Coordinates of C-alpha atoms and ligand atoms in Angstrom, one line a residue:
X25 CA -208.8 -98.4 14.0
X26 CA -206.6 -95.4 13.7
X27 CA -208.6 -93.8 16.6
X28 CA -206.2 -95.2 19.1
X29 CA -203.1 -94.1 17.1
X30 CA -204.6 -90.6 17.0
X31 CA -205.2 -90.7 20.7
X32 CA -201.5 -91.6 21.3
X33 CA -200.3 -88.9 18.9
X34 CA -202.4 -86.3 20.6
X35 CA -201.2 -87.3 24.0
X36 CA -197.6 -87.2 22.8
X37 CA -198.1 -83.6 21.8
X38 CA -199.3 -82.6 25.2
X39 CA -196.8 -81.7 28.0
X40 CA -195.7 -84.1 30.7
X41 CA -194.4 -87.7 30.6
X42 CA -196.6 -90.5 29.3
X43 CA -196.3 -93.8 31.0
X44 CA -197.0 -97.1 29.1
X45 CA -197.4 -100.1 31.4
X46 CA -197.0 -103.7 30.4
X47 CA -200.1 -105.8 30.2
X48 CA -199.8 -109.4 29.0
X49 CA -203.5 -110.2 28.9
X50 CA -206.7 -108.4 28.4
X51 CA -207.5 -108.8 32.1
X52 CA -204.2 -107.1 33.0
X53 CA -204.9 -104.4 30.6
X54 CA -208.3 -103.6 32.1
X55 CA -206.7 -103.3 35.5
X56 CA -204.0 -101.0 34.0
X57 CA -206.6 -98.8 32.5
X58 CA -208.5 -98.8 35.8
X59 CA -205.4 -97.7 37.6
X60 CA -205.2 -94.6 35.3
X61 CA -202.4 -95.5 32.9
X62 CA -202.6 -93.7 29.6
X63 CA -201.1 -96.4 27.4
X64 CA -200.4 -100.1 27.4
X65 CA -197.0 -101.7 26.4
X66 CA -197.7 -105.1 24.8
X67 CA -194.4 -106.4 26.0
X68 CA -192.5 -109.2 24.2
X69 CA -191.0 -110.1 27.5
X70 CA -194.3 -110.5 29.3
X71 CA -196.2 -112.1 26.4
X72 CA -193.4 -114.7 26.0
X73 CA -193.2 -115.3 29.7
X74 CA -197.0 -115.7 29.9
X75 CA -196.6 -118.5 27.3
X76 CA -193.8 -119.9 29.4
X77 CA -191.1 -119.4 26.7
X78 CA -188.1 -117.1 26.7
X79 CA -188.2 -113.7 25.1
X80 CA -186.1 -114.7 22.1
X81 CA -188.4 -114.7 19.0
X82 CA -189.6 -118.0 20.0
X83 CA -193.2 -116.9 19.7
X84 CA -194.2 -116.0 16.2
X85 CA -195.3 -112.6 15.0
X86 CA -198.8 -113.9 14.7
X87 CA -198.8 -115.1 18.3
X88 CA -197.4 -111.8 19.6
X89 CA -199.9 -109.8 17.5
X90 CA -202.8 -112.0 18.7
X91 CA -201.9 -111.2 22.3
X92 CA -201.6 -107.5 21.6
X93 CA -204.8 -107.2 19.7
X94 CA -206.8 -109.1 22.3
X95 CA -205.5 -106.5 24.8
X96 CA -206.4 -103.6 22.5
X97 CA -210.0 -104.8 22.1
X98 CA -210.6 -104.6 25.8
X99 CA -209.3 -101.1 26.6
X100 CA -209.9 -97.6 25.5
X101 CA -206.3 -96.5 25.9
X102 CA -203.7 -96.9 23.1
X103 CA -201.6 -100.0 22.9
X104 CA -197.9 -99.7 21.9
X105 CA -196.6 -103.1 20.7
X106 CA -193.2 -104.4 21.3
X107 CA -192.3 -105.9 17.9
X108 CA -188.8 -107.0 18.8
X109 CA -186.7 -106.7 15.6
X110 CA -189.8 -106.5 13.4
X111 CA -189.8 -110.3 13.3
X112 CA -187.3 -110.5 10.6
X113 CA -185.7 -108.1 8.0
X114 CA -187.2 -105.0 6.4
X115 CA -189.5 -107.2 4.3
X116 CA -191.0 -108.8 7.4
X117 CA -191.3 -105.3 9.0
X118 CA -193.7 -104.3 6.2
X119 CA -196.2 -106.9 7.0
X120 CA -195.7 -106.4 10.7
X121 CA -196.6 -102.8 10.5
X122 CA -199.6 -103.5 8.2
X123 CA -201.0 -106.2 10.5
X124 CA -200.5 -104.4 13.8
X125 CA -202.0 -101.2 12.5
X126 CA -205.0 -103.0 11.0
X127 CA -205.6 -104.7 14.3
X128 CA -206.0 -101.5 16.2
X129 CA -202.6 -101.1 17.7
X130 CA -201.6 -97.5 18.1
X131 CA -197.9 -97.8 17.6
X132 CA -195.0 -100.2 17.5
X133 CA -191.4 -100.4 18.6
X134 CA -188.6 -102.4 17.0
X135 CA -185.1 -102.8 18.0
X136 CA -181.7 -103.3 16.3
X137 CA -181.3 -106.8 17.6
X138 CA -180.6 -109.5 15.0
X139 CA -183.4 -112.1 14.3
X140 CA -183.8 -114.2 16.3
X141 CA -183.2 -111.8 19.2
X142 CA -182.3 -112.3 22.9
X143 CA -184.0 -110.4 25.6
X144 CA -181.9 -107.4 26.7
X145 CA -181.6 -108.7 30.3
X146 CA -180.6 -112.3 29.8
X147 CA -177.0 -112.7 30.9
X148 CA -174.5 -115.0 29.1
X149 CA -176.4 -115.3 25.9
X150 CA -175.2 -114.5 22.4
X151 CA -176.0 -110.8 21.6
X152 CA -175.6 -109.3 18.1
X153 CA -177.0 -106.2 16.6
X154 CA -177.8 -105.5 12.9
X155 CA -175.9 -102.6 11.4
X156 CA -177.5 -99.2 11.9
X157 CA -177.9 -98.8 8.2
X158 CA -179.9 -102.0 8.0
X159 CA -182.1 -100.9 10.9
X160 CA -182.6 -97.5 9.2
X161 CA -183.8 -99.4 6.2
X162 CA -186.4 -101.2 8.4
X163 CA -187.5 -97.9 9.8
X164 CA -188.1 -96.5 6.3
X165 CA -190.0 -99.6 5.4
X166 CA -192.2 -99.2 8.4
X167 CA -192.9 -95.5 7.8
X168 CA -193.9 -96.3 4.2
X169 CA -196.0 -99.3 5.2
X170 CA -198.2 -97.6 7.7
X171 CA -201.6 -96.5 6.3
X172 CA -202.1 -93.6 8.8
X173 CA -199.4 -91.1 9.7
X174 CA -200.8 -91.3 13.2
X175 CA -199.4 -94.9 13.7
X176 CA -196.4 -94.3 15.9
X177 CA -193.1 -95.9 14.9
X178 CA -190.5 -96.2 17.7
X179 CA -187.0 -97.2 16.8
X180 CA -184.9 -98.7 19.6
X181 CA -181.2 -99.2 19.9
X182 CA -179.6 -101.9 22.0
X183 CA -176.2 -100.4 21.8
X184 CA -175.8 -99.9 25.5
X185 CA -177.2 -103.4 26.2
X186 CA -174.7 -104.9 23.8
X187 CA -171.9 -103.1 25.7
X188 CA -171.0 -100.6 22.9
X189 CA -171.2 -97.4 25.0
X190 CA -172.5 -93.9 24.6
X191 CA -170.9 -93.1 21.3
X192 CA -172.4 -96.0 19.4
X193 CA -175.7 -95.5 21.2
X194 CA -175.8 -91.9 20.1
X195 CA -174.6 -92.7 16.5
X196 CA -177.4 -95.2 16.1
X197 CA -180.0 -93.0 17.8
X198 CA -179.2 -90.2 15.4
X199 CA -179.3 -92.5 12.4
X200 CA -182.7 -93.7 13.4
X201 CA -184.1 -90.2 14.1
X202 CA -182.7 -89.1 10.7
X203 CA -184.5 -92.1 9.1
X204 CA -187.7 -90.6 10.3
X205 CA -188.6 -92.6 13.4
X206 CA -191.3 -90.9 15.5
X207 CA -189.5 -91.7 18.7
X208 CA -186.2 -93.3 19.7
X209 CA -185.9 -95.7 22.6
X210 CA -182.4 -96.0 24.1
X211 CA -182.3 -99.2 26.2
X212 CA -179.9 -99.7 29.1
X213 CA -179.5 -102.2 31.9
X214 CA -177.1 -100.1 33.9
X215 CA -178.5 -99.5 37.4
X216 CA -176.6 -96.2 37.4
X217 CA -178.8 -93.8 35.5
X218 CA -176.0 -91.2 35.1
X219 CA -174.9 -92.2 31.6
X220 CA -178.4 -92.4 30.2
X221 CA -179.3 -89.1 31.8
X222 CA -176.3 -87.5 30.2
X223 CA -177.3 -89.0 26.9
X224 CA -180.9 -87.6 27.2
X225 CA -179.7 -84.2 28.4
X226 CA -177.4 -83.8 25.4
X227 CA -179.9 -85.2 22.8
X228 CA -180.3 -82.4 20.3
X229 CA -182.8 -83.9 17.9
X230 CA -186.5 -83.1 18.0
X231 CA -187.3 -86.8 18.0
X232 CA -188.7 -87.6 21.5
X233 CA -186.9 -90.2 23.6
X234 CA -188.3 -93.3 25.2
X235 CA -187.0 -95.2 28.2
X236 CA -187.5 -98.5 30.0
X237 CA -186.3 -98.0 33.6
X238 CA -186.6 -101.7 34.7
X239 CA -183.0 -101.7 36.0
X240 CA -182.5 -98.0 37.0
X241 CA -185.7 -98.4 38.8
X242 CA -185.1 -95.8 41.6
X243 CA -185.7 -93.1 39.0
X244 CA -189.3 -91.9 38.8
X245 CA -191.2 -91.2 35.6
X246 CA -191.1 -87.5 36.5
X247 CA -187.3 -87.5 37.0
X248 CA -187.0 -89.4 33.7
X249 CA -189.1 -86.8 32.0
X250 CA -187.1 -84.0 33.6
X251 CA -184.0 -85.7 32.1
X252 CA -185.5 -85.5 28.6
X253 CA -187.6 -88.7 28.1
X254 CA -191.2 -88.3 26.9
X255 CA -192.4 -91.9 27.0
X256 CA -191.6 -94.1 30.0
X257 CA -192.3 -97.8 29.8
X258 CA -192.9 -99.9 33.0
X259 CA -192.5 -103.1 31.1
X260 CA -193.0 -106.2 33.1
X261 CA -194.2 -105.5 36.6
X262 CA -197.7 -107.1 36.4
X263 CA -196.2 -110.3 35.0
X264 CA -193.7 -110.5 37.9
X265 CA -196.2 -109.7 40.6
X266 CA -198.7 -112.2 39.3
X267 CA -196.0 -114.9 38.9
X268 CA -195.2 -114.6 42.6
X269 CA -198.9 -114.6 43.6
X270 CA -199.7 -117.6 41.5
X271 CA -196.7 -119.5 42.8
X272 CA -197.5 -118.9 46.4
X273 CA -201.2 -119.9 45.9
X274 CA -200.3 -123.1 44.1
X275 CA -197.8 -124.0 46.7
X276 CA -200.2 -123.5 49.6
X277 CA -203.0 -125.4 47.8
X278 CA -200.6 -128.3 47.2
X279 CA -199.5 -128.3 50.8
X280 CA -202.8 -128.0 52.6
X281 CA -205.1 -129.6 50.0
X282 CA -207.9 -127.3 51.2
X283 CA -208.8 -124.4 48.9
X284 CA -210.2 -122.3 51.8
X285 CA -206.7 -121.9 53.1
X286 CA -205.7 -119.6 50.3
X287 CA -208.9 -117.6 50.5
X288 CA -207.5 -114.8 52.7
X289 CA -204.7 -114.1 50.1
X290 CA -206.8 -114.1 47.0
X291 CA -209.5 -111.8 45.7
X292 CA -213.2 -112.6 46.0
X293 CA -215.0 -114.1 43.1
X294 CA -217.1 -110.9 43.0
X295 CA -214.0 -108.8 42.4
X296 CA -213.4 -110.9 39.3
X297 CA -217.0 -110.5 38.2
X298 CA -216.7 -106.7 38.5
X299 CA -213.5 -106.5 36.4
X300 CA -214.7 -108.8 33.6
X301 CA -218.1 -107.1 33.2
X302 CA -220.6 -109.4 34.7
X303 CA -222.8 -106.5 36.0
X304 CA -222.8 -105.2 32.4
X305 CA -223.7 -108.6 31.1
X306 CA -226.7 -108.7 33.5
X307 CA -228.1 -105.5 32.2
X308 CA -227.4 -106.4 28.6
X309 CA -229.3 -109.6 29.1
X310 CA -232.3 -107.6 30.3
X311 CA -232.0 -105.2 27.4
X312 CA -231.4 -107.5 24.5
X313 CA -232.5 -111.0 25.3
X314 CA -235.9 -112.6 25.6
X315 CA -236.7 -112.8 29.3
X316 CA -236.0 -116.0 31.2
X317 CA -232.2 -116.0 31.4
X318 CA -232.3 -115.7 35.2
X319 CA -234.2 -118.5 36.9
X320 CA -237.6 -117.3 37.6
X321 CA -240.4 -119.1 39.4
X322 CA -244.1 -118.5 39.3
X323 CA -247.0 -118.9 41.7
X324 CA -250.5 -119.0 40.2
X325 CA -253.3 -118.1 42.6
X326 CA -256.2 -120.5 41.8
X327 CA -257.7 -121.1 45.2
X328 CA -260.8 -118.9 45.0
X329 CA -264.3 -119.9 43.8
X330 CA -266.3 -118.2 41.1
X331 CA -269.4 -116.2 41.7
X332 CA -270.6 -115.5 38.3
X333 CA -270.0 -118.6 36.1
X334 CA -272.7 -120.9 37.6
X335 CA -272.6 -124.5 36.4
X336 CA -269.5 -123.9 34.4
X337 CA -267.5 -123.8 37.6
X338 CA -269.6 -126.0 39.8
X339 CA -267.0 -128.8 39.9
X340 CA -263.8 -126.9 39.2
X341 CA -262.1 -123.5 39.7
X342 CA -261.8 -121.0 36.9
X343 CA -258.2 -122.0 36.2
X344 CA -259.6 -125.3 34.9
X345 CA -262.1 -123.8 32.4
X346 CA -261.4 -124.9 28.9
X347 CA -260.7 -122.2 26.4
X348 CA -260.0 -123.2 22.8
X349 CA -258.9 -126.7 23.6
X350 CA -256.8 -126.0 26.7
X351 CA -257.6 -125.1 30.3
X352 CA -256.7 -121.5 31.4
X353 CA -254.0 -123.1 33.5
X354 CA -252.5 -124.9 30.5
X355 CA -252.5 -121.6 28.6
X356 CA -250.7 -119.9 31.4
X357 CA -248.1 -122.7 31.8
X358 CA -247.5 -122.6 28.0
X359 CA -247.0 -118.7 28.2
X360 CA -244.7 -119.1 31.2
X361 CA -242.7 -121.9 29.4
X362 CA -242.4 -119.7 26.3
X363 CA -240.7 -117.1 28.6
X364 CA -238.3 -119.7 30.0
X365 CA -240.2 -120.2 33.3
X366 CA -240.4 -123.8 34.2
X367 CA -240.7 -123.7 38.0
X368 CA -244.5 -123.2 38.4
X369 CA -246.6 -123.7 41.5
X370 CA -250.3 -123.5 41.7
X371 CA -252.2 -122.7 44.9
X372 CA -255.4 -124.7 45.0
X373 CA -258.4 -124.3 47.3
X374 CA -261.9 -124.5 45.8
X375 CA -262.4 -127.9 44.1
X376 CA -258.8 -128.6 44.6
X377 CA -258.9 -132.1 43.2
X378 CA -260.0 -130.8 39.9
X379 CA -256.7 -128.9 39.5
X380 CA -254.5 -131.0 37.3
X381 CA -251.8 -129.8 35.0
X382 CA -248.5 -131.2 33.8
X383 CA -245.4 -129.3 34.8
X384 CA -246.7 -127.7 38.0
X385 CA -246.4 -128.2 41.7
X386 CA -249.4 -127.6 43.9
X387 CA -249.9 -126.0 47.3
X388 CA -253.3 -126.1 49.1
X389 CA -255.0 -123.4 50.9
X390 CA -257.7 -125.3 52.7
X391 CA -258.9 -122.1 54.4
X392 CA -259.6 -120.5 51.0
X393 CA -263.2 -119.7 52.0
X394 CA -262.1 -117.4 54.9
X395 CA -258.9 -116.2 53.4
X396 CA -257.9 -113.8 50.6
X397 CA -255.3 -114.0 47.8
X398 CA -252.5 -112.8 50.1
X399 CA -252.7 -115.8 52.4
X400 CA -253.1 -118.1 49.4
X401 CA -249.8 -116.8 48.1
X402 CA -248.2 -117.3 51.5
X403 CA -249.2 -121.0 51.5
X404 CA -246.6 -121.2 48.7
X405 CA -244.1 -119.2 50.7
X406 CA -241.4 -121.8 50.0
X407 CA -241.5 -120.8 46.3
X408 CA -240.8 -117.1 47.2
X409 CA -237.0 -117.3 47.0
X410 CA -235.6 -115.4 44.1
X411 CA -237.3 -113.6 41.2
X412 CA -240.9 -114.6 41.3
X413 CA -243.9 -114.0 39.1
X414 CA -247.4 -114.1 40.7
X415 CA -250.4 -114.6 38.5
X416 CA -254.1 -114.6 39.0
X417 CA -255.4 -118.0 38.0
X418 CA -258.2 -116.7 35.9
X419 CA -256.4 -114.6 33.3
X420 CA -255.4 -115.3 29.8
X421 CA -252.5 -113.2 28.4
X422 CA -250.2 -112.8 25.6
X423 CA -246.6 -114.0 26.5
X424 CA -245.3 -110.6 25.3
X425 CA -246.9 -109.0 28.4
X426 CA -245.0 -111.4 30.6
X427 CA -241.8 -110.6 28.7
X428 CA -242.3 -106.9 29.4
X429 CA -242.9 -107.6 33.1
X430 CA -239.8 -109.7 33.3
X431 CA -237.7 -107.0 31.8
X432 CA -238.7 -104.5 34.5
X433 CA -235.8 -103.2 36.6
X434 CA -238.2 -102.7 39.5
X435 CA -238.1 -104.9 42.6
X436 CA -241.9 -105.0 42.7
X437 CA -243.5 -104.6 39.3
X438 CA -247.1 -105.1 38.1
X439 CA -248.6 -105.1 34.6
X440 CA -250.9 -102.1 34.2
X441 CA -253.3 -102.0 31.4
X442 CA -254.0 -98.5 30.1
X443 CA -256.8 -99.5 27.9
X444 CA -259.2 -98.8 30.7
X445 CA -259.5 -95.1 29.8
X446 CA -260.6 -95.9 26.3
X447 CA -262.7 -98.9 27.1
X448 CA -264.3 -98.9 30.5
X449 CA -264.3 -102.2 32.3
X450 CA -267.5 -104.3 31.9
X451 CA -268.9 -106.9 34.3
X452 CA -270.2 -107.3 37.8
X453 CA -267.0 -107.2 39.7
X454 CA -265.0 -104.0 40.2
X455 CA -261.7 -104.0 38.5
X456 CA -258.4 -103.5 40.3
X457 CA -257.7 -99.9 39.5
X458 CA -254.3 -98.3 39.4
X459 CA -253.1 -94.7 39.5
X460 CA -249.6 -94.2 38.2
X461 CA -247.3 -91.2 38.4
X462 CA -247.1 -90.1 34.8
X463 CA -250.5 -91.0 33.8
X464 CA -252.3 -89.6 36.9
X465 CA -254.1 -87.0 34.8
X466 CA -255.7 -89.8 32.7
X467 CA -253.5 -88.5 29.8
X468 CA -252.4 -91.6 27.9
X469 CA -250.3 -89.6 25.4
X470 CA -247.3 -90.6 27.4
X471 CA -248.1 -94.3 27.1
X472 CA -245.0 -96.3 26.2
X473 CA -245.5 -100.0 26.1
X474 CA -243.2 -101.8 28.5
X475 CA -242.1 -98.6 30.2
X476 CA -242.0 -98.5 34.0
X477 CA -244.3 -95.9 35.6
X478 CA -244.4 -95.6 39.4
X479 CA -247.6 -96.9 40.9
X480 CA -249.1 -94.4 43.4
X481 CA -252.2 -96.3 44.4
X482 CA -254.1 -99.4 43.6
X483 CA -257.4 -101.1 44.7
X484 CA -261.0 -101.0 43.7
X485 CA -261.7 -97.5 45.0
X486 CA -258.8 -95.6 43.6
X487 CA -259.5 -92.0 42.6
X488 CA -258.1 -90.7 39.3
X489 CA -257.2 -94.2 38.1
X490 CA -255.5 -94.4 34.7
X491 CA -255.0 -98.2 34.5
X492 CA -256.1 -101.6 35.6
X493 CA -254.0 -104.2 37.3
X494 CA -253.7 -107.1 34.9
X495 CA -253.3 -109.7 37.6
X496 CA -249.5 -110.1 37.0
X497 CA -246.9 -109.3 39.6
X498 CA -243.2 -109.7 39.5
X499 CA -240.9 -109.6 42.6
X500 CA -237.1 -109.5 42.3
X501 CA -235.0 -111.2 45.0
X502 CA -235.1 -107.9 46.9
X503 CA -238.8 -107.5 46.1
X504 CA -239.6 -110.9 47.7
X505 CA -237.9 -109.9 50.9
X506 CA -239.6 -106.5 51.0
X507 CA -242.9 -108.2 50.4
X508 CA -242.4 -110.7 53.1
X509 CA -241.1 -108.1 55.5
X510 CA -244.1 -105.9 54.9
X511 CA -246.4 -108.9 55.4
X512 CA -244.7 -109.8 58.7
X513 CA -244.9 -106.2 59.9
X514 CA -248.6 -106.0 59.0
X515 CA -249.3 -109.4 60.6
X516 CA -247.6 -108.2 63.9
X517 CA -249.6 -105.0 63.9
X518 CA -252.8 -106.9 63.0
X519 CA -255.7 -106.7 65.4
X520 CA -258.3 -108.2 63.2
X521 CA -259.3 -104.8 61.7
X522 CA -259.5 -103.7 58.0
X523 CA -256.4 -103.9 56.0
X524 CA -256.6 -101.4 53.2
X525 CA -259.7 -102.3 51.2
X526 CA -260.0 -105.7 52.8
X527 CA -262.2 -106.3 55.9
X528 CA -259.1 -108.0 57.5
X529 CA -255.5 -109.0 56.8
X530 CA -256.7 -112.6 56.5
X531 CA -259.0 -111.6 53.6
X532 CA -256.5 -109.3 52.0
X533 CA -256.0 -109.4 48.3
X534 CA -252.7 -108.9 46.4
X535 CA -253.6 -105.3 45.7
X536 CA -254.0 -104.6 49.5
X537 CA -250.5 -105.9 50.1
X538 CA -249.1 -103.9 47.2
X539 CA -250.8 -100.7 48.5
X540 CA -249.2 -101.5 51.9
X541 CA -245.8 -101.8 50.3
X542 CA -246.3 -98.4 48.6
X543 CA -247.3 -96.9 51.9
X544 CA -244.2 -98.3 53.5
X545 CA -242.0 -96.6 50.9
X546 CA -241.3 -99.4 48.5
X547 CA -241.5 -98.4 44.9
X548 CA -244.0 -100.4 42.9
X549 CA -243.3 -100.2 39.2
X550 CA -246.3 -100.2 36.8
X551 CA -245.2 -101.9 33.5
X552 CA -247.4 -100.2 30.9
X553 CA -249.4 -102.5 28.6
X554 CA -252.4 -102.0 26.4
X555 CA -254.8 -104.9 26.2
X556 CA -253.4 -108.3 25.3
X557 CA -254.9 -110.1 28.4
X558 CA -258.3 -110.9 29.7
X559 CA -259.8 -112.0 32.9
X560 CA -262.4 -114.8 32.8
X561 CA -265.0 -113.7 35.4
X562 CA -268.3 -113.8 33.7
X563 CA -270.1 -115.7 30.9
X564 CA -269.4 -112.7 28.7
X565 CA -265.6 -112.8 29.5
X566 CA -265.7 -116.5 28.8
X567 CA -267.4 -116.1 25.5
X568 CA -264.9 -113.4 24.5
X569 CA -262.0 -115.7 25.5
X570 CA -263.2 -118.3 23.1
X571 CA -263.4 -115.7 20.3
X572 CA -259.9 -114.4 20.8
Ligands
LIG268 C1 -190.2 -105.9 26.7 O1 -190.9 -105.6 27.7 O2 -190.3 -107.0 26.1 C2 -189.1 -105.0 26.4 C3 -188.5 -104.2 27.3 O3 -188.7 -105.1 25.2 S1 -187.3 -105.1 28.0 O4 -187.8 -106.3 28.5 O5 -186.8 -104.2 29.1 O6 -186.3 -105.3 27.0
LIG269 MG1 -189.2 -106.8 24.2

């Protein structure tokens, strides 16, 4: 907690003026920090006004502290709190210091107004000051109450404000400096800066001076510094600018009764999102939460027939094979649901009427015999809107693989199983091989589960492969448009010839299209996995699936 007090202390020792700017809300404070201010002034005037009450000790100490600490939590610059008169006498000051310091405030200022106070600027209100001796007692109480010597105690005199002139202002300022205050604020509402300038120039104590130039506002921070002030407080300008902006927006809305009319004068929603950290939240969700926060849909490709399972698939596609009491499709739906994916579409073709499963929509590729997976996927084109997972319909997999895939930052990401080096693929059909950037040498020592490794090539005839495509693809919003653009370009250029490893674009598989994307310069991320999935292509695969 004392880190911010230390920061303020260190800064005060450095040359040049330091400007503290009023911020009455955490949002305002974030903007102040963004603008480059080095400190925040938790202004009693602003905090009171933002609660629609006068600055006259109407808010309690706890309310003022709450506002200041919420500001302090959101910024990395020190917060100096305006503590009015310490919210009471010297005894109240003790608790005020302890609580403000404990809540991460870097320093506090309190003035020699009586309790309850009146804002320095309100005209025609009762104004009384405590004796300088009483205020010195409060300063001593504050100095002894702080836990860290870094916590900055600013003593403020309202002598000028109360109309008592230079001599009383100086007498009080000296008493407060002698009592040990770290800084002394001499407040004035005289538009003519001459008198205050004279005060500062003739100030002969080491205690640095503080000023609030709200009324002598033609004087710059640098001129104030030149005159002898170290800390300059721009106390209430954000509150005043936002009041005017809000009033005009409300008036216009009430007049026109159409919210679009104020749109040109207000910031975009996205500007709000940036300031409040929505981009950060997005990446935190990816890092720390189970996948599935963002709506994701899935398309399962189950249109093809099976060449190696004989009678087992005579009346149904592989997706409808039963494995341990559930069909492969039901296993897939359960894994998708476990990852928060509820929007699931299945592309049917071979024995389409046998494809039945609760919680899925179906699309039909009636040309399944003459078409490949790519065109099957495109029959469900309506599903390709935002983040989309595409699954082969004959794979069983552990939901943790899907979780890893969903966490990928890549626009186009596939699950790549690196077990292939240790345990060569068995069975009659060739696996979908993958060569990735880091593992191109076949060295799996760099294998990090879930890590993204750029895919350089994929297909059944890939040289130097170090992984196998596990039949799981994820496209981000951007990935979907790249995928569709690439397909459209390929389709325009198509003259019926071979498309990558396929005899034609019509017969292309997913891997052909992915290779095409790579060739067109789109990065395909390979999310590293090691086993945890199986394809059901042969009797042997099917037997193993039952064992698992
Ligand atoms: C505040 O901002 O609340 C101050 C400075 O105390 S002034 O309003 O100028 O008194
Ligand atoms: Mg104040």
